[in-house]
PDB file of C-alpha atoms in Angstrom:
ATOM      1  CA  UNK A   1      23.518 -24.577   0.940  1.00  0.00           C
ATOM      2  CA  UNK A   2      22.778 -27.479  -1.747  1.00  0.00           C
ATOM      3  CA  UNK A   3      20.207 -27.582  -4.006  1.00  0.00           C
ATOM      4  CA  UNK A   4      19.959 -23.574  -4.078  1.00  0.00           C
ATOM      5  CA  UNK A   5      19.919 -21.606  -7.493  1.00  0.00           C
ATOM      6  CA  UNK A   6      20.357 -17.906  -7.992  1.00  0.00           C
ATOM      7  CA  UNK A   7      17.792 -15.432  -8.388  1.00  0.00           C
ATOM      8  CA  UNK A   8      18.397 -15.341 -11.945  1.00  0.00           C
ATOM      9  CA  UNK A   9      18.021 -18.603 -12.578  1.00  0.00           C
ATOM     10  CA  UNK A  10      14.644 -18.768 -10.333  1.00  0.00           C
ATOM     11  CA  UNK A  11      12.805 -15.539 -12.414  1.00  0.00           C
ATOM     12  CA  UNK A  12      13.690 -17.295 -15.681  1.00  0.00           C
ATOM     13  CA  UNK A  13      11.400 -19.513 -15.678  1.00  0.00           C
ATOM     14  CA  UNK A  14       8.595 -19.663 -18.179  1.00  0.00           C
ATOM     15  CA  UNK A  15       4.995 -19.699 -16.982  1.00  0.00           C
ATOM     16  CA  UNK A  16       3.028 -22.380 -17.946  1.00  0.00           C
ATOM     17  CA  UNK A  17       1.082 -21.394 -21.213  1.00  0.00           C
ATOM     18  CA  UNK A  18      -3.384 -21.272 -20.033  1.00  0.00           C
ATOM     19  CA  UNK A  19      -5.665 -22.312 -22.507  1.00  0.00           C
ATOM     20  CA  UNK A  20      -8.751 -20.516 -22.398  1.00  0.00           C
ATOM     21  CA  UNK A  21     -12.670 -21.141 -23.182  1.00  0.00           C
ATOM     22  CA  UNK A  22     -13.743 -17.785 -23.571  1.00  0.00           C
ATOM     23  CA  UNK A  23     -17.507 -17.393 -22.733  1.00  0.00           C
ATOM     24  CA  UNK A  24     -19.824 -16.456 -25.720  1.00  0.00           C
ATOM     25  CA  UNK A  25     -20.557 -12.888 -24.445  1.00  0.00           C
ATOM     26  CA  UNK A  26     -17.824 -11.697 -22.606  1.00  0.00           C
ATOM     27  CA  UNK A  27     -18.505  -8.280 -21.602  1.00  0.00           C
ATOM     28  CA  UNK A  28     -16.886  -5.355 -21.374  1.00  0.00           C
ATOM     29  CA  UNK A  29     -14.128  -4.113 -19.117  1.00  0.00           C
ATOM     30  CA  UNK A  30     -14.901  -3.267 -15.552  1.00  0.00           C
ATOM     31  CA  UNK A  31     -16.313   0.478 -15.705  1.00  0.00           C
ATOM     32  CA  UNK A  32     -16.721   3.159 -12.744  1.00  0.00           C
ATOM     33  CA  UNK A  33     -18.023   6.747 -12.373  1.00  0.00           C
ATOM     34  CA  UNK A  34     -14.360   7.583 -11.331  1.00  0.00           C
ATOM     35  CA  UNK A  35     -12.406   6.602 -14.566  1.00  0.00           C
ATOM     36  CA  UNK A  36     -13.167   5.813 -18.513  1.00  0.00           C
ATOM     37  CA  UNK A  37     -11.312   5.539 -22.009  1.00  0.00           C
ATOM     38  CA  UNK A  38     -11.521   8.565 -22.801  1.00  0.00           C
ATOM     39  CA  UNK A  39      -8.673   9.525 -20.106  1.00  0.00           C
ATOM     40  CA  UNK A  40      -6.034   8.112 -21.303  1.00  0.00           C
ATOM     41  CA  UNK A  41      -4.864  10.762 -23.485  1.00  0.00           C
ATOM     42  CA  UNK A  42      -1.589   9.446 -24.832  1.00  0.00           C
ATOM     43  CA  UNK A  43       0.584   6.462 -24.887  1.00  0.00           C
ATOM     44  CA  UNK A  44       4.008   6.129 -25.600  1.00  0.00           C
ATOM     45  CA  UNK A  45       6.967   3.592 -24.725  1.00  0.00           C
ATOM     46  CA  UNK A  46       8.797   3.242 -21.884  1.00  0.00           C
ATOM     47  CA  UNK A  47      12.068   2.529 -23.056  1.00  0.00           C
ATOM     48  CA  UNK A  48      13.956   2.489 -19.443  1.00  0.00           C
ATOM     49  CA  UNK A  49      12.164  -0.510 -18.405  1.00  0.00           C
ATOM     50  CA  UNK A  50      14.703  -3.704 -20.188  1.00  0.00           C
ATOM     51  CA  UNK A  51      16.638  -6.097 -19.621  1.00  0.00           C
ATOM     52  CA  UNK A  52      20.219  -4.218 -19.947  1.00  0.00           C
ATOM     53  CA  UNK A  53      18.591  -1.756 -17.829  1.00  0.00           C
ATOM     54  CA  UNK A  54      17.783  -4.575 -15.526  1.00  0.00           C
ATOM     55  CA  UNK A  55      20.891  -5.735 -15.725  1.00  0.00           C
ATOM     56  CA  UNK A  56      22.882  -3.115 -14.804  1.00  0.00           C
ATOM     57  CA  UNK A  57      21.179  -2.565 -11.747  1.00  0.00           C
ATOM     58  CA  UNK A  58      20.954  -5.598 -10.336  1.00  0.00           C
ATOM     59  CA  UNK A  59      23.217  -8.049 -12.186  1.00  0.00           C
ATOM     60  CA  UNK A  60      25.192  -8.774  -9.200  1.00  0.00           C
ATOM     61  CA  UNK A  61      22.275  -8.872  -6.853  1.00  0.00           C
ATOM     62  CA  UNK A  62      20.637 -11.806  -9.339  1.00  0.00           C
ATOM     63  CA  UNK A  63      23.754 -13.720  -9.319  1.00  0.00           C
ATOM     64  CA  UNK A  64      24.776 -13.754  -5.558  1.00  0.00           C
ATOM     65  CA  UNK A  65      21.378 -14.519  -4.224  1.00  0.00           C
ATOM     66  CA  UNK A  66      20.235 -17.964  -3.887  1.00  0.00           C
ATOM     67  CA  UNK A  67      17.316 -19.730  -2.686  1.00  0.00           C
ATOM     68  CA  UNK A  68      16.109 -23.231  -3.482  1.00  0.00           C
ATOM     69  CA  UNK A  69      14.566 -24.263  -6.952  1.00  0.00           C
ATOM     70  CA  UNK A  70      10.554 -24.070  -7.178  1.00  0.00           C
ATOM     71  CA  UNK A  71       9.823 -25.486 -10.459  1.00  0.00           C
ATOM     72  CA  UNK A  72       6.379 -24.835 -12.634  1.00  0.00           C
ATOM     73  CA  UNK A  73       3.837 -27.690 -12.244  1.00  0.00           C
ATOM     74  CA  UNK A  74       3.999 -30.204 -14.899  1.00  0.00           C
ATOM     75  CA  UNK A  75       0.671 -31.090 -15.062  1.00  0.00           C
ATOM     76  CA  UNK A  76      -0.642 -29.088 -18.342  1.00  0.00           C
ATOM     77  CA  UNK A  77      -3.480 -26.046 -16.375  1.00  0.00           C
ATOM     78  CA  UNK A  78      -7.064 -26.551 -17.238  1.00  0.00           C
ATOM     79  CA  UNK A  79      -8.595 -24.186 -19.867  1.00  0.00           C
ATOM     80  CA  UNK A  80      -9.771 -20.749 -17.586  1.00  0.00           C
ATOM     81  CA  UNK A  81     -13.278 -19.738 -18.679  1.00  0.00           C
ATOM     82  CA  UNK A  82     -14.035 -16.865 -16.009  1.00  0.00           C
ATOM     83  CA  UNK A  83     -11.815 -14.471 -15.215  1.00  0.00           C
ATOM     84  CA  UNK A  84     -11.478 -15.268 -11.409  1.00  0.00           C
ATOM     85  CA  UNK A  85     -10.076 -18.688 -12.767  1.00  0.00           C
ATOM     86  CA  UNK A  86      -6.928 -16.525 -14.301  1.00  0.00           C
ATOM     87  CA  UNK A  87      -6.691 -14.902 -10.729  1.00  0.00           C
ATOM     88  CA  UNK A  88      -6.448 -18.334  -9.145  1.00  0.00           C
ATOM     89  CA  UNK A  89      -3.680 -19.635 -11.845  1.00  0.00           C
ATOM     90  CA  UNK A  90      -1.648 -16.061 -11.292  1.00  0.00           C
ATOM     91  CA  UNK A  91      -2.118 -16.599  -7.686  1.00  0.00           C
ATOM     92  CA  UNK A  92      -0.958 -20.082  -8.092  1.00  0.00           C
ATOM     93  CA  UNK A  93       2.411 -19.252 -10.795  1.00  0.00           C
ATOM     94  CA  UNK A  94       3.214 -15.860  -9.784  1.00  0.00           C
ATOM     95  CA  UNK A  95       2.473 -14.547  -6.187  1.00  0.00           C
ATOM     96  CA  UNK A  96       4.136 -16.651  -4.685  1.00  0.00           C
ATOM     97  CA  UNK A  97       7.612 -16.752  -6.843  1.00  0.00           C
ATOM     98  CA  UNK A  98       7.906 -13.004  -6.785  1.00  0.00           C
ATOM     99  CA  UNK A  99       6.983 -12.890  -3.151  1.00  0.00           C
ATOM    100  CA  UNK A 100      10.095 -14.996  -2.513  1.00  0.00           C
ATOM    101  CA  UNK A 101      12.309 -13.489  -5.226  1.00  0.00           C
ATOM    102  CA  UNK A 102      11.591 -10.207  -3.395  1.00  0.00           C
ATOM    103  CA  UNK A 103      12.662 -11.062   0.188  1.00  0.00           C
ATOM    104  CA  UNK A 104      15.559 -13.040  -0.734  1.00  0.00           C
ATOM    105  CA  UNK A 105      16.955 -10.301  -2.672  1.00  0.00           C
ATOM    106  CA  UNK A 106      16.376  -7.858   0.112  1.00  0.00           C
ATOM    107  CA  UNK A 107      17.531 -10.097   2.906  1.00  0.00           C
ATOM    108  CA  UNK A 108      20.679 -10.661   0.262  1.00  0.00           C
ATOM    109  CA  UNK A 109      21.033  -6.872   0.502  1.00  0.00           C
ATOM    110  CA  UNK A 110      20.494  -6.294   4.068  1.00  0.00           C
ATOM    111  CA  UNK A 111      23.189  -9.230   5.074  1.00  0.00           C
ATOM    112  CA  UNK A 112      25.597  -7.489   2.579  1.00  0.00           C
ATOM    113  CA  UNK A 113      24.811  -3.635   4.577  1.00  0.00           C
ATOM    114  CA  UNK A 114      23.886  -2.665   0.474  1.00  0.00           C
ATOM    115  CA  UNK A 115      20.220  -1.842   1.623  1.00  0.00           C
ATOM    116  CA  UNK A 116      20.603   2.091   1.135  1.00  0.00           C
ATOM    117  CA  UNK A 117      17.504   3.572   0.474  1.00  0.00           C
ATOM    118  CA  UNK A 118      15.574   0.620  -0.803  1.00  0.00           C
ATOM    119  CA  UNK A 119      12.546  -0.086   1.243  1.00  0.00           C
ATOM    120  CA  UNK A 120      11.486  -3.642   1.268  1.00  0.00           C
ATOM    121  CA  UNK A 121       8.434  -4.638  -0.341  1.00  0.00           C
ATOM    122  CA  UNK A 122       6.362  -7.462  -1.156  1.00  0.00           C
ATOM    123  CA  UNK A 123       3.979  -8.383  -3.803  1.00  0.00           C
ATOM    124  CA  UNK A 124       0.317  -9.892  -3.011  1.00  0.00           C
ATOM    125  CA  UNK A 125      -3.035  -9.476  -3.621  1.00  0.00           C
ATOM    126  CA  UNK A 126      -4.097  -5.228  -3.542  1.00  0.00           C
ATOM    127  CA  UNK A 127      -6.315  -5.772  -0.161  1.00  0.00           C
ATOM    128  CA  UNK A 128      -2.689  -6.133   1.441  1.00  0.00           C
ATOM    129  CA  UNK A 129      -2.287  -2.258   0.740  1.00  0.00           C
ATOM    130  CA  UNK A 130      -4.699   0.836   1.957  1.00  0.00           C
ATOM    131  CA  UNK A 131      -8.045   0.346   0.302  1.00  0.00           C
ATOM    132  CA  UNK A 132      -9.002   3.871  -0.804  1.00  0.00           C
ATOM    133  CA  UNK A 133     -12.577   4.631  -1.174  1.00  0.00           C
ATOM    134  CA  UNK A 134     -13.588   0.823  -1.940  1.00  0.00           C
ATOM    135  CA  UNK A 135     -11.531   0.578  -5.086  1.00  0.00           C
ATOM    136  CA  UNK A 136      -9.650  -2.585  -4.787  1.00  0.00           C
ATOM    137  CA  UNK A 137      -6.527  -3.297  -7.802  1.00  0.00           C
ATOM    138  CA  UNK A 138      -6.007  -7.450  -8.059  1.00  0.00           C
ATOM    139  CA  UNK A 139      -2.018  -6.809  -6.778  1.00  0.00           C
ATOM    140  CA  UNK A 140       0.012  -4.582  -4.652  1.00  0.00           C
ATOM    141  CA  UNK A 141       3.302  -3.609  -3.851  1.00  0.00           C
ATOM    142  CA  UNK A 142       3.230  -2.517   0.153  1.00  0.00           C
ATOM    143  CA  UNK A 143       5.661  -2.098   2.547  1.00  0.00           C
ATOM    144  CA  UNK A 144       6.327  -5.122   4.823  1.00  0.00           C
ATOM    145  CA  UNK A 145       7.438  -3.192   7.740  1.00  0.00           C
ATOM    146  CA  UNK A 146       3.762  -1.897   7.939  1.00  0.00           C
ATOM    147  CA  UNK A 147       0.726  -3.461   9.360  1.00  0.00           C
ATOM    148  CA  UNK A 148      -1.224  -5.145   6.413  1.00  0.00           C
ATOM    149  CA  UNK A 149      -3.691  -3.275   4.365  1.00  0.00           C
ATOM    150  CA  UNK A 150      -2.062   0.217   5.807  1.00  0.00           C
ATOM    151  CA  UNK A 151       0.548   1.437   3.410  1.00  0.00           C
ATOM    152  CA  UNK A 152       0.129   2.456  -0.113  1.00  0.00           C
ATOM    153  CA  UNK A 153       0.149   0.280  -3.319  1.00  0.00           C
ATOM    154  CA  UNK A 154       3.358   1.386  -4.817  1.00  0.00           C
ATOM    155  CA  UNK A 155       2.561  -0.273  -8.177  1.00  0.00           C
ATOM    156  CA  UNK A 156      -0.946  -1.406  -8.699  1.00  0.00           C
ATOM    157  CA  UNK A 157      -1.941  -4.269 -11.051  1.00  0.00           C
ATOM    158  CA  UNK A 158      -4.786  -5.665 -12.934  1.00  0.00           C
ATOM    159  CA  UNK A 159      -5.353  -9.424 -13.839  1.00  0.00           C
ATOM    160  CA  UNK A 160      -7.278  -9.401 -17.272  1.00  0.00           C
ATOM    161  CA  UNK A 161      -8.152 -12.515 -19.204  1.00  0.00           C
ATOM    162  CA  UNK A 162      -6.927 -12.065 -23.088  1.00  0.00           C
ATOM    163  CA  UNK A 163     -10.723 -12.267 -24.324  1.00  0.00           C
ATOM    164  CA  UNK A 164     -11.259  -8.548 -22.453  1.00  0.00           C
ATOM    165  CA  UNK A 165      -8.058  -7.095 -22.665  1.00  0.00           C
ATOM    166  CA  UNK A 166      -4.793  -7.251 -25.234  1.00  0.00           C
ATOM    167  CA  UNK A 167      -2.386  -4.778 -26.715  1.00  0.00           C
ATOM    168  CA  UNK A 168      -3.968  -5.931 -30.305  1.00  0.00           C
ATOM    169  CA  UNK A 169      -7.190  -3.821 -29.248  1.00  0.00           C
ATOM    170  CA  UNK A 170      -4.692  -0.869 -28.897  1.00  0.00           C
ATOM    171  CA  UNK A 171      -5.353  -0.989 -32.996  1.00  0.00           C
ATOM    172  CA  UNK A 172      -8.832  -2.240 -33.761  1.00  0.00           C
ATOM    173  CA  UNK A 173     -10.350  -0.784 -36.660  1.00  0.00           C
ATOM    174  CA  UNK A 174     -13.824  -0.889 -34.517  1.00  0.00           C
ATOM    175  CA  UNK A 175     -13.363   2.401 -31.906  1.00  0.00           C
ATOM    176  CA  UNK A 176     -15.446   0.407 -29.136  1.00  0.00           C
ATOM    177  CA  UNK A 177     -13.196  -1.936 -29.145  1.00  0.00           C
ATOM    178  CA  UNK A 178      -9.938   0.119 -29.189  1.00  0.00           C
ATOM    179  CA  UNK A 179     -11.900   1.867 -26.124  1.00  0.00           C
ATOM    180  CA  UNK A 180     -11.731  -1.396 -24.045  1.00  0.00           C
ATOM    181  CA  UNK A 181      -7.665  -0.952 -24.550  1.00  0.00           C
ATOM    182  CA  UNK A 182      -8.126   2.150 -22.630  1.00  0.00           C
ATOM    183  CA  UNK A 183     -10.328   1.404 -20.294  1.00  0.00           C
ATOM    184  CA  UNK A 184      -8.393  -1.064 -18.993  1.00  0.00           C
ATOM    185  CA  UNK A 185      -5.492   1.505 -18.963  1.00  0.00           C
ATOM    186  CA  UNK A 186      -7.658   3.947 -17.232  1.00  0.00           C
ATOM    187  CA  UNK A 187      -8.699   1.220 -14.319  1.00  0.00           C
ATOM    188  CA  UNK A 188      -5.226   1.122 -13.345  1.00  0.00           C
ATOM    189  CA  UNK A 189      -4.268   4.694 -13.852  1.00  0.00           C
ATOM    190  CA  UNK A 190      -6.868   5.524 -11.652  1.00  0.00           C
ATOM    191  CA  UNK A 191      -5.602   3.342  -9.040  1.00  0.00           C
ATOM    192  CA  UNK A 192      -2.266   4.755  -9.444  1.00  0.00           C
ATOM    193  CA  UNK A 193      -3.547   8.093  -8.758  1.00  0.00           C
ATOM    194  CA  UNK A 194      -5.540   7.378  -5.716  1.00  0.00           C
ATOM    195  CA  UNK A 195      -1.912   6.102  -4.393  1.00  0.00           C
ATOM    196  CA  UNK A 196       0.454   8.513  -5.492  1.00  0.00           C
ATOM    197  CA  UNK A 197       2.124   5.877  -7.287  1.00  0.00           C
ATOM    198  CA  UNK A 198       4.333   6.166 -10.453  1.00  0.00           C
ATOM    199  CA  UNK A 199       4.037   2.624 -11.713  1.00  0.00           C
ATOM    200  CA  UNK A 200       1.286  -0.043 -12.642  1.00  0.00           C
ATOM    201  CA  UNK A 201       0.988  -3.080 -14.842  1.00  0.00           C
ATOM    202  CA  UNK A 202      -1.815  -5.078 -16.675  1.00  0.00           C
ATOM    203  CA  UNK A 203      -1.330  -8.845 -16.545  1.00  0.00           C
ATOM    204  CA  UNK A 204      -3.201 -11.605 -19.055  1.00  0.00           C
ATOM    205  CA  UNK A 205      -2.735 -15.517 -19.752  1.00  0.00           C
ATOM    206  CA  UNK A 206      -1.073 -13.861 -22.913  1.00  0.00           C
ATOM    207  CA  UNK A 207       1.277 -11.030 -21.919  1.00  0.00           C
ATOM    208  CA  UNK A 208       2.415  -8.581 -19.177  1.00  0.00           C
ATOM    209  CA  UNK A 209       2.480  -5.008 -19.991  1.00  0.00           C
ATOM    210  CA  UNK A 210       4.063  -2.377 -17.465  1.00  0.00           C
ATOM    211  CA  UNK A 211       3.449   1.002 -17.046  1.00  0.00           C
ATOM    212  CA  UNK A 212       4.349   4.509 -15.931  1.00  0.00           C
ATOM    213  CA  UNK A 213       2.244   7.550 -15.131  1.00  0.00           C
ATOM    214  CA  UNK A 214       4.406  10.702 -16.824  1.00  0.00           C
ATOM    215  CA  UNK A 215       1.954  13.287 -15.247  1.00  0.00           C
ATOM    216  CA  UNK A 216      -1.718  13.276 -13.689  1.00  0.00           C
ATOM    217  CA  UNK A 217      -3.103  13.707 -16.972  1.00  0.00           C
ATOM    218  CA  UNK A 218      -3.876  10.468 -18.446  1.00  0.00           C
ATOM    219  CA  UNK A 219      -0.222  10.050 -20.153  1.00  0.00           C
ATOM    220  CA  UNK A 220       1.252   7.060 -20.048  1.00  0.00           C
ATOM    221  CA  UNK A 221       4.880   5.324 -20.876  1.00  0.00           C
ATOM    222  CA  UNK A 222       4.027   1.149 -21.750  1.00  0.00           C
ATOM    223  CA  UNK A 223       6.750  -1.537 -21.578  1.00  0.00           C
ATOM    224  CA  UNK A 224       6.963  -3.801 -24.895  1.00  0.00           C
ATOM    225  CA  UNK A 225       4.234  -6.696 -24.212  1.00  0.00           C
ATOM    226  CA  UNK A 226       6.154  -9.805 -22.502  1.00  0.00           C
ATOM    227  CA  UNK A 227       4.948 -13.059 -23.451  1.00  0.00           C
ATOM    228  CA  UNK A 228       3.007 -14.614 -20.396  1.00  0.00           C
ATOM    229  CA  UNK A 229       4.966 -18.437 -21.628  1.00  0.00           C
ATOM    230  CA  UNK A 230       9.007 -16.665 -22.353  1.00  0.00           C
ATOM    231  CA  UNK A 231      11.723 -18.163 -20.445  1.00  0.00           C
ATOM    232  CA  UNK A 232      15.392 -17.997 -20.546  1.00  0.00           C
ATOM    233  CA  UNK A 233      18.284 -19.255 -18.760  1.00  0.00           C
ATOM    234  CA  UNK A 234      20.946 -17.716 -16.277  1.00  0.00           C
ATOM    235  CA  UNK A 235      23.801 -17.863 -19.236  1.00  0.00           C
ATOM    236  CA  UNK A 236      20.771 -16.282 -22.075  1.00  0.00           C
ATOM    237  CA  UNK A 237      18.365 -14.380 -19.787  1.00  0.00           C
ATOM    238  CA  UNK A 238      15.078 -12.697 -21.091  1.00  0.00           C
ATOM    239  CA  UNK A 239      12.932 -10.838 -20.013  1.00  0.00           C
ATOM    240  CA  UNK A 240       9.812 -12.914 -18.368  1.00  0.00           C
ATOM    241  CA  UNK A 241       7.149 -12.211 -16.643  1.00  0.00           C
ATOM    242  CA  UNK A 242       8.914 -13.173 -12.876  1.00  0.00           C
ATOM    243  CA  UNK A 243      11.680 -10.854 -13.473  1.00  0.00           C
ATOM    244  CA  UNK A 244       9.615  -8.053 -15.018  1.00  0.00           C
ATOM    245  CA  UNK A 245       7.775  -8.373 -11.689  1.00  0.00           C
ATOM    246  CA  UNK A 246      10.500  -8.801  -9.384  1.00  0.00           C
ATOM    247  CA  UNK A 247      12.255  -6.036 -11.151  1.00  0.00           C
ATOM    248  CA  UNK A 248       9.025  -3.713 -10.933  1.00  0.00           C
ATOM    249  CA  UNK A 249       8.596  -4.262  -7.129  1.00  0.00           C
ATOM    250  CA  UNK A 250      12.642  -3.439  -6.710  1.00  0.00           C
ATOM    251  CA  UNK A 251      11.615   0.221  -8.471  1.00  0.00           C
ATOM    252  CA  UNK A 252       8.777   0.047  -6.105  1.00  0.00           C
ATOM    253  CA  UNK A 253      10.824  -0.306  -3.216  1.00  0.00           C
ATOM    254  CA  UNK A 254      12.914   3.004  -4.168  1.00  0.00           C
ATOM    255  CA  UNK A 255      11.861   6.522  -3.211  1.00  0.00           C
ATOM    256  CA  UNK A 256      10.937   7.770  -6.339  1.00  0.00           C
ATOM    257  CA  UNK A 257       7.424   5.124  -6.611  1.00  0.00           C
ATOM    258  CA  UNK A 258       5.696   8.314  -6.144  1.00  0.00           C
ATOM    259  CA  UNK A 259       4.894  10.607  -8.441  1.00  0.00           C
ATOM    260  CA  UNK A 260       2.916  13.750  -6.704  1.00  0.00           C
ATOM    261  CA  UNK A 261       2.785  16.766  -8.682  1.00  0.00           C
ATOM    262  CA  UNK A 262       1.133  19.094  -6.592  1.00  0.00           C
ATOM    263  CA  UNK A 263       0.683  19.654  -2.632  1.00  0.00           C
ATOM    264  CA  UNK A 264      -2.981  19.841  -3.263  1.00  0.00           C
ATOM    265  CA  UNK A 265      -2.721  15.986  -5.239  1.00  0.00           C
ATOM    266  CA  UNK A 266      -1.749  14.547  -1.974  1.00  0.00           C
ATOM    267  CA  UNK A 267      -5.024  13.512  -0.387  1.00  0.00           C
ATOM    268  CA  UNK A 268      -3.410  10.136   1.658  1.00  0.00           C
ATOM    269  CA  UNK A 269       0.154  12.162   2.406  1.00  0.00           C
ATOM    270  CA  UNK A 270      -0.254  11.014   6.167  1.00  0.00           C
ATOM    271  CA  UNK A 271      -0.406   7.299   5.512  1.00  0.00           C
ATOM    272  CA  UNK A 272       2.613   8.027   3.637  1.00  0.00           C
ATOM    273  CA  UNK A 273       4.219   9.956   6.062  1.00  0.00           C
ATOM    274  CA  UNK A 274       2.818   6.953   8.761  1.00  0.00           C
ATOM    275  CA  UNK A 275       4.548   4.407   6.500  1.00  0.00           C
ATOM    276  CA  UNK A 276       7.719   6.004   6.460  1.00  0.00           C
ATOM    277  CA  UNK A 277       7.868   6.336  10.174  1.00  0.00           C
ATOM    278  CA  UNK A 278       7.076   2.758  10.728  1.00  0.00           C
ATOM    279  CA  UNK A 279       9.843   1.514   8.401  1.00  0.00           C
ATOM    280  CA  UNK A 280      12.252   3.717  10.207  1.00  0.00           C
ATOM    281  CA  UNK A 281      11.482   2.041  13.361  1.00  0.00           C
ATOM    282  CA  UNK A 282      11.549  -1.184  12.042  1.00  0.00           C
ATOM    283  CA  UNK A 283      14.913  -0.604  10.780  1.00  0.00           C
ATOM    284  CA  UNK A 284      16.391   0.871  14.021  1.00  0.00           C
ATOM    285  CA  UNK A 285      15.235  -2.212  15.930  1.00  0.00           C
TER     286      UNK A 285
END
């Protein structure tokens, strides 16, 4: 079909760089009674997560696939100065690319019989997965077989803005401030929790940082930052924030999203159970 590129191509594209206008007293990280700093105990690098990794996986898969060109906006974005105007510039850059990168690489893999074990996902705001006790993450990875809002959120997200949230507060010299690092962290992680899942990410108008659970016990494995504004080409490909993205909801889609350590640590196993039923179905249709 003309005027198609492949799904490399499509991922590499940069994301529009968002000034900001912080306001003068930002405030601190969104806190709960369910999760603080303090449990986060240690944080190390995940060093499976990259682009040879990537690569090696799903090389073939980025360069068969094609679907047509949606370039970034040329019009230079307004400065953000609340937080729910980052939302509406991620919903604006990414939801929708990653959405489509996602279903055209599984509808590349269905029409090849290369599915295996890969359950298709999408990516969208977290209200289109289960909403456990109220808590609500800004993204979700679900199912698409299932009804919306009934599966689980195979890799939560939070959308920070860089004035409450950056790797550079990992090292602070102030401790209240190093505490907002991890509170952040521990938003997430809680949300990974309530779902089982294995995976998260933090997102800012600076950087994308992904993440992995190693046990229930506030350890966590963090990707290298990735500059919200890198880009790269099909022939030189980085790492950007699309393909991070796409790339996280492809591990999403594979059985081992969840990471349940314990029968007793299973508290939504029958939604699970319910999901994979439905997918089955769908699949025998």
């Amino acid at each position: 079909m003309a005027n198609q590129v492949s799904l490399l191509t499509y991922l590499q594209h940069a994301l529009p760089a968002i000034p900001v206008n912080p306001p003068p007293n930002p405030g601190r990280n969104t806190t709960n009674t369910a999760y603080e700093a303090s449990d986060i105990h240690n944080i190390g690098v995940w060093h499976g997560f990259n682009l040879n990794a990537l690569l090696q996986s799903y090389q073939n898969l980025l360069v068969q696939a094609r679907l047509p060109p949606d370039p970034m906006p040329t019009s230079p974005p307004r400065a953000i100065t609340a937080e729910n105007a980052l939302r509406s510039k991620i919903s604006e850059y990414v939801f929708p690319r990653v959405r489509r990168a996602l279903r055209t690489g599984f509808d590349r893999l269905m029409a090849i019989n290369q599915l295996n074990d890969l359950t298709p996902v999408s990516f969208d705001v977290g209200e289109c997965a289960e909403v456990i006790d109220a808590f609500k993450p800004d993204t979700a990875y679900f199912a698409v077989a299932l009804p919306a809002g009934t599966g689980p959120n195979r890799a939560p997200g939070d959308v920070k803005p860089s004035w409450k949230w950056s790797t550079a507060l990992a090292t602070h010299p102030l401790l209240g401030i190093r505490n907002e690092y991890r509170q952040a962290l521990s938003q997430v992680n809680w949300y990974m929790k309530q779902h089982n899942s294995r995976h998260g990410f933090l997102l800012t108008n600076r950087e994308l940082v992904v993440f992995r659970r190693v046990d229930d016990s506030g350890n966590l494995e963090l990707v290298p930052p990735i500059p919200f504004t890198s880009g790269g080409t099909a022939e030189q490909p980085q790492m950007t924030v699309l393909l991070a993205l796409w790339y996280l909801g492809m591990i999403g889609a594979q059985g081992s999203w969840r990471l349940v350590l314990s029968a007793e640590k299973e508290p939504h196993n029958g939604n699970i159970q319910s999901e994979a039923k439905h997918v089955l179905k769908t699949r025998l249709r």
